[in-house]
XYZ file of C-alpha atoms in Angstrom:
271
model
C 7.455 18.032 10.958
C 6.196 14.452 10.780
C 7.764 11.901 12.491
C 7.731 7.701 12.054
C 8.994 5.385 14.097
C 9.567 2.168 11.743
C 10.757 -0.564 12.382
C 14.123 -1.999 12.805
C 15.014 -5.499 14.261
C 18.611 -6.372 12.757
C 19.954 -7.896 16.259
C 16.736 -6.990 18.562
C 15.191 -9.637 21.246
C 11.964 -10.660 20.305
C 9.793 -9.379 22.774
C 11.002 -5.901 23.162
C 10.007 -6.811 19.146
C 6.326 -7.689 20.361
C 6.042 -5.349 22.663
C 7.537 -2.319 20.345
C 4.306 -3.418 17.742
C 1.474 -3.895 20.527
C 2.411 -0.093 21.444
C 2.192 0.575 17.375
C -0.787 -1.434 17.617
C -2.800 0.397 20.804
C -2.561 -3.051 23.027
C -2.433 -3.205 26.364
C 0.109 -6.470 27.553
C -4.202 -7.765 28.897
C -6.203 -7.885 25.647
C -3.312 -9.528 23.636
C -2.617 -11.843 25.864
C -6.762 -13.027 26.019
C -7.130 -12.322 22.718
C -4.040 -14.606 21.566
C -5.349 -16.718 25.391
C -2.289 -16.506 27.678
C -1.311 -15.443 30.909
C -0.489 -11.719 30.808
C 2.340 -12.932 33.363
C 4.251 -14.924 30.817
C 3.377 -12.262 28.136
C 5.271 -9.420 30.557
C 7.831 -12.417 30.875
C 8.178 -12.601 27.466
C 8.663 -9.476 26.645
C 10.850 -8.691 29.607
C 13.760 -10.937 28.407
C 13.060 -13.159 31.476
C 11.398 -16.556 28.906
C 11.675 -17.124 25.359
C 8.089 -17.354 23.837
C 7.782 -21.038 21.824
C 7.605 -20.942 17.432
C 4.370 -21.427 17.833
C 3.066 -18.152 20.673
C 5.344 -15.931 18.563
C 3.037 -16.988 15.434
C 0.308 -16.566 16.937
C 1.192 -13.555 19.032
C 1.977 -11.817 15.225
C -1.571 -13.584 14.393
C -3.469 -11.038 17.171
C -1.057 -8.199 15.907
C -1.772 -8.723 12.157
C 1.513 -7.842 11.699
C 2.911 -8.095 7.988
C 3.588 -11.709 6.661
C 7.538 -10.554 6.532
C 7.391 -8.859 10.142
C 5.602 -12.359 11.525
C 9.354 -14.031 10.128
C 11.926 -10.670 11.477
C 9.778 -12.308 14.630
C 11.089 -15.527 14.526
C 15.142 -14.602 12.790
C 14.882 -12.791 16.636
C 13.430 -15.844 18.216
C 15.599 -17.783 16.432
C 14.001 -19.878 14.845
C 13.795 -20.331 10.704
C 10.941 -18.076 8.980
C 8.176 -19.851 7.683
C 6.569 -17.254 4.708
C 8.829 -17.913 1.427
C 8.685 -14.771 -0.428
C 8.369 -16.145 -4.184
C 9.206 -14.350 -7.334
C 6.437 -13.337 -9.228
C 7.837 -15.003 -12.255
C 8.714 -17.731 -11.255
C 6.974 -20.941 -12.861
C 4.829 -21.960 -8.712
C 3.631 -18.052 -9.386
C 1.872 -18.989 -12.618
C -1.564 -18.766 -11.252
C -1.151 -15.681 -10.529
C -0.100 -13.945 -13.082
C -2.950 -15.359 -14.915
C -5.435 -14.367 -12.714
C -3.134 -11.141 -12.117
C -3.620 -10.217 -16.426
C -7.094 -11.545 -16.110
C -7.553 -8.846 -13.716
C -6.572 -5.962 -15.563
C -7.210 -7.017 -19.169
C -10.990 -7.809 -17.809
C -11.374 -4.080 -16.147
C -10.530 -2.376 -20.396
C -11.299 0.427 -21.220
C -11.119 1.518 -17.666
C -7.121 2.386 -15.995
C -6.108 -0.882 -13.786
C -2.566 -1.392 -11.883
C -0.616 -3.670 -10.068
C 0.902 -2.237 -7.341
C 3.621 -3.397 -4.258
C 3.592 -2.630 -0.883
C 6.108 0.060 -1.615
C 4.323 1.176 -4.671
C 5.969 0.824 -7.433
C 4.756 -0.415 -10.174
C 4.102 -4.302 -11.194
C 2.175 -4.635 -14.107
C -0.717 -2.406 -15.937
C -3.246 -2.667 -18.320
C -2.988 -0.591 -22.336
C -5.745 2.422 -20.437
C -3.314 3.213 -18.001
C -1.890 5.552 -20.594
C -4.437 7.418 -20.262
C -3.302 8.315 -17.489
C 0.700 8.879 -18.761
C 0.378 11.625 -21.299
C 2.256 13.801 -20.584
C 4.230 12.002 -18.121
C 7.829 12.916 -18.243
C 9.823 9.899 -19.850
C 12.258 9.406 -16.698
C 8.848 8.569 -14.315
C 8.746 5.696 -16.391
C 12.120 4.196 -16.027
C 11.351 1.296 -14.183
C 11.683 0.203 -11.364
C 9.051 3.125 -11.644
C 6.658 4.190 -8.161
C 2.663 4.896 -8.917
C 2.793 7.272 -5.435
C 5.976 9.477 -7.292
C 4.524 9.154 -10.111
C 1.299 10.421 -9.285
C 2.810 13.843 -7.261
C 6.187 14.358 -9.225
C 5.841 17.653 -10.249
C 6.590 16.932 -13.754
C 4.629 13.752 -14.427
C 0.600 13.480 -13.665
C 0.961 16.086 -10.915
C 0.800 18.879 -13.808
C -2.937 17.833 -15.634
C -4.323 16.662 -12.170
C -6.774 19.650 -11.801
C -7.800 19.441 -7.982
C -4.119 18.387 -6.355
C -3.924 19.847 -3.391
C -6.964 17.515 -3.090
C -6.077 14.812 -4.048
C -2.157 15.279 -3.110
C -3.154 14.728 0.625
C -5.918 11.384 -0.337
C -2.611 10.144 -0.351
C -0.663 11.312 2.173
C -3.016 10.434 4.200
C -2.790 6.843 3.024
C 0.532 6.835 3.047
C 0.569 7.285 6.709
C -1.949 4.775 8.214
C 0.310 2.712 5.608
C 3.656 3.447 7.184
C 1.855 3.077 10.548
C 1.387 -0.599 10.057
C 3.998 -1.812 8.537
C 6.552 0.541 10.381
C 8.186 0.125 7.045
C 11.690 3.160 6.685
C 10.610 2.261 3.151
C 7.720 3.882 2.919
C 9.010 6.523 6.184
C 11.322 8.134 3.390
C 8.626 7.635 0.335
C 6.309 10.051 1.727
C 9.453 12.739 3.609
C 9.813 12.860 -0.250
C 7.141 12.980 -1.994
C 6.512 16.368 0.892
C 8.818 17.860 -0.432
C 7.426 18.026 -3.449
C 5.858 21.292 -4.859
C 2.154 21.923 -4.583
C 0.107 25.445 -5.755
C -3.483 24.967 -4.136
C -4.793 24.147 -0.223
C -4.899 20.053 0.984
C -7.046 20.143 4.131
C -6.221 18.407 7.278
C -10.047 16.807 6.685
C -11.799 14.532 3.911
C -14.935 16.357 3.188
C -17.186 15.798 0.130
C -17.327 18.729 -2.112
C -21.313 18.822 -3.654
C -22.785 15.938 -5.344
C -19.216 13.648 -4.164
C -19.561 10.035 -2.771
C -16.095 9.207 -2.992
C -12.458 11.355 -2.900
C -12.213 11.579 -7.223
C -9.379 11.523 -9.738
C -9.413 14.808 -11.555
C -7.106 15.179 -14.758
C -7.272 17.349 -17.584
C -7.284 15.854 -20.668
C -7.291 19.258 -23.684
C -10.479 20.862 -22.888
C -11.615 17.973 -21.333
C -12.641 17.189 -17.267
C -11.564 13.889 -16.218
C -12.901 12.270 -13.369
C -12.323 8.971 -11.746
C -12.380 7.174 -8.371
C -10.301 3.849 -7.006
C -10.437 0.989 -5.377
C -7.573 -1.296 -3.910
C -8.182 -5.387 -4.288
C -5.450 -7.717 -2.860
C -5.550 -11.016 -2.291
C -7.701 -12.795 0.719
C -5.747 -15.882 2.333
C -2.157 -14.985 0.977
C 0.572 -17.182 2.709
C 3.619 -15.818 0.493
C 5.194 -12.655 0.597
C 4.767 -10.841 -2.818
C 1.293 -12.445 -2.615
C 0.872 -10.711 0.827
C 2.350 -7.366 -0.914
C 0.743 -6.871 -4.213
C -2.216 -4.943 -4.538
C -4.691 -4.159 -7.283
C -5.852 -0.657 -7.809
C -8.760 0.089 -10.396
C -9.882 2.958 -11.554
C -13.687 3.718 -12.823
C -14.292 6.659 -14.484
C -17.090 9.148 -11.827
C -18.775 10.477 -14.534
C -20.917 9.328 -17.853
C -18.449 11.770 -19.500
C -15.284 9.922 -18.343
C -16.709 6.773 -19.403
C -17.682 7.534 -23.258
C -14.322 8.601 -23.651
C -12.863 6.021 -22.447
C -15.545 3.856 -24.657
C -14.173 5.769 -27.112
C -10.482 5.781 -26.807
C -10.789 1.532 -26.798
C -12.040 0.829 -28.771
C -12.127 4.903 -31.788
C -14.930 3.383 -34.248
């Protein structure tokens, strides 16, 4: 059984939260104090509640702990300060440049599939080429909000067509576990438990090992009599100061062999 330590920030002292995050990052008080340029004694007083940290100190410690922007706001609130990071709806006018950038990446990646997801793997946008991944998926799994990981591993989703389901499932669950350890997001922990209950009739490797000729873990999909093979990359915005932007990611799929590339090109330009 896998247990997760998740974030429960409501009504908790800021010092306690800082200590929890420091321990989650496996940092000693001395390590964090040196990196944040504060004395170990002062940091100890902050963590035990004997000293109240300033707004700037909270932000400095959060930066050194590499906390998500959402959690930095939670720390500020616990310390008695107003949040500093906005969470602007993606459809708002001030996000037009972000939407345009996402659209350019998605359309520019054609004829290969690409999706935009939020921190909890909910689908934000996709290009037309993702249709090749979604064929045969149960309609109810495509009703918004669509969760990409659920879509991938649900027995009525893509899982029924994934040839190397055990390997791909183990990869996705391992990636999700890493994300939970970084964010302590209880919603992600709940999602992991749901996905872990889905059936799989293939062995799931505990350690990712390459097969013959593999340089990345491939997604192998059955398409009629064909086998399509993909690998993916993840991209995020480099310097986000808004929670919405910080939690967006683009997963772009590339053909892992010439046959898959030719098939996708033909689907895009059938003539």
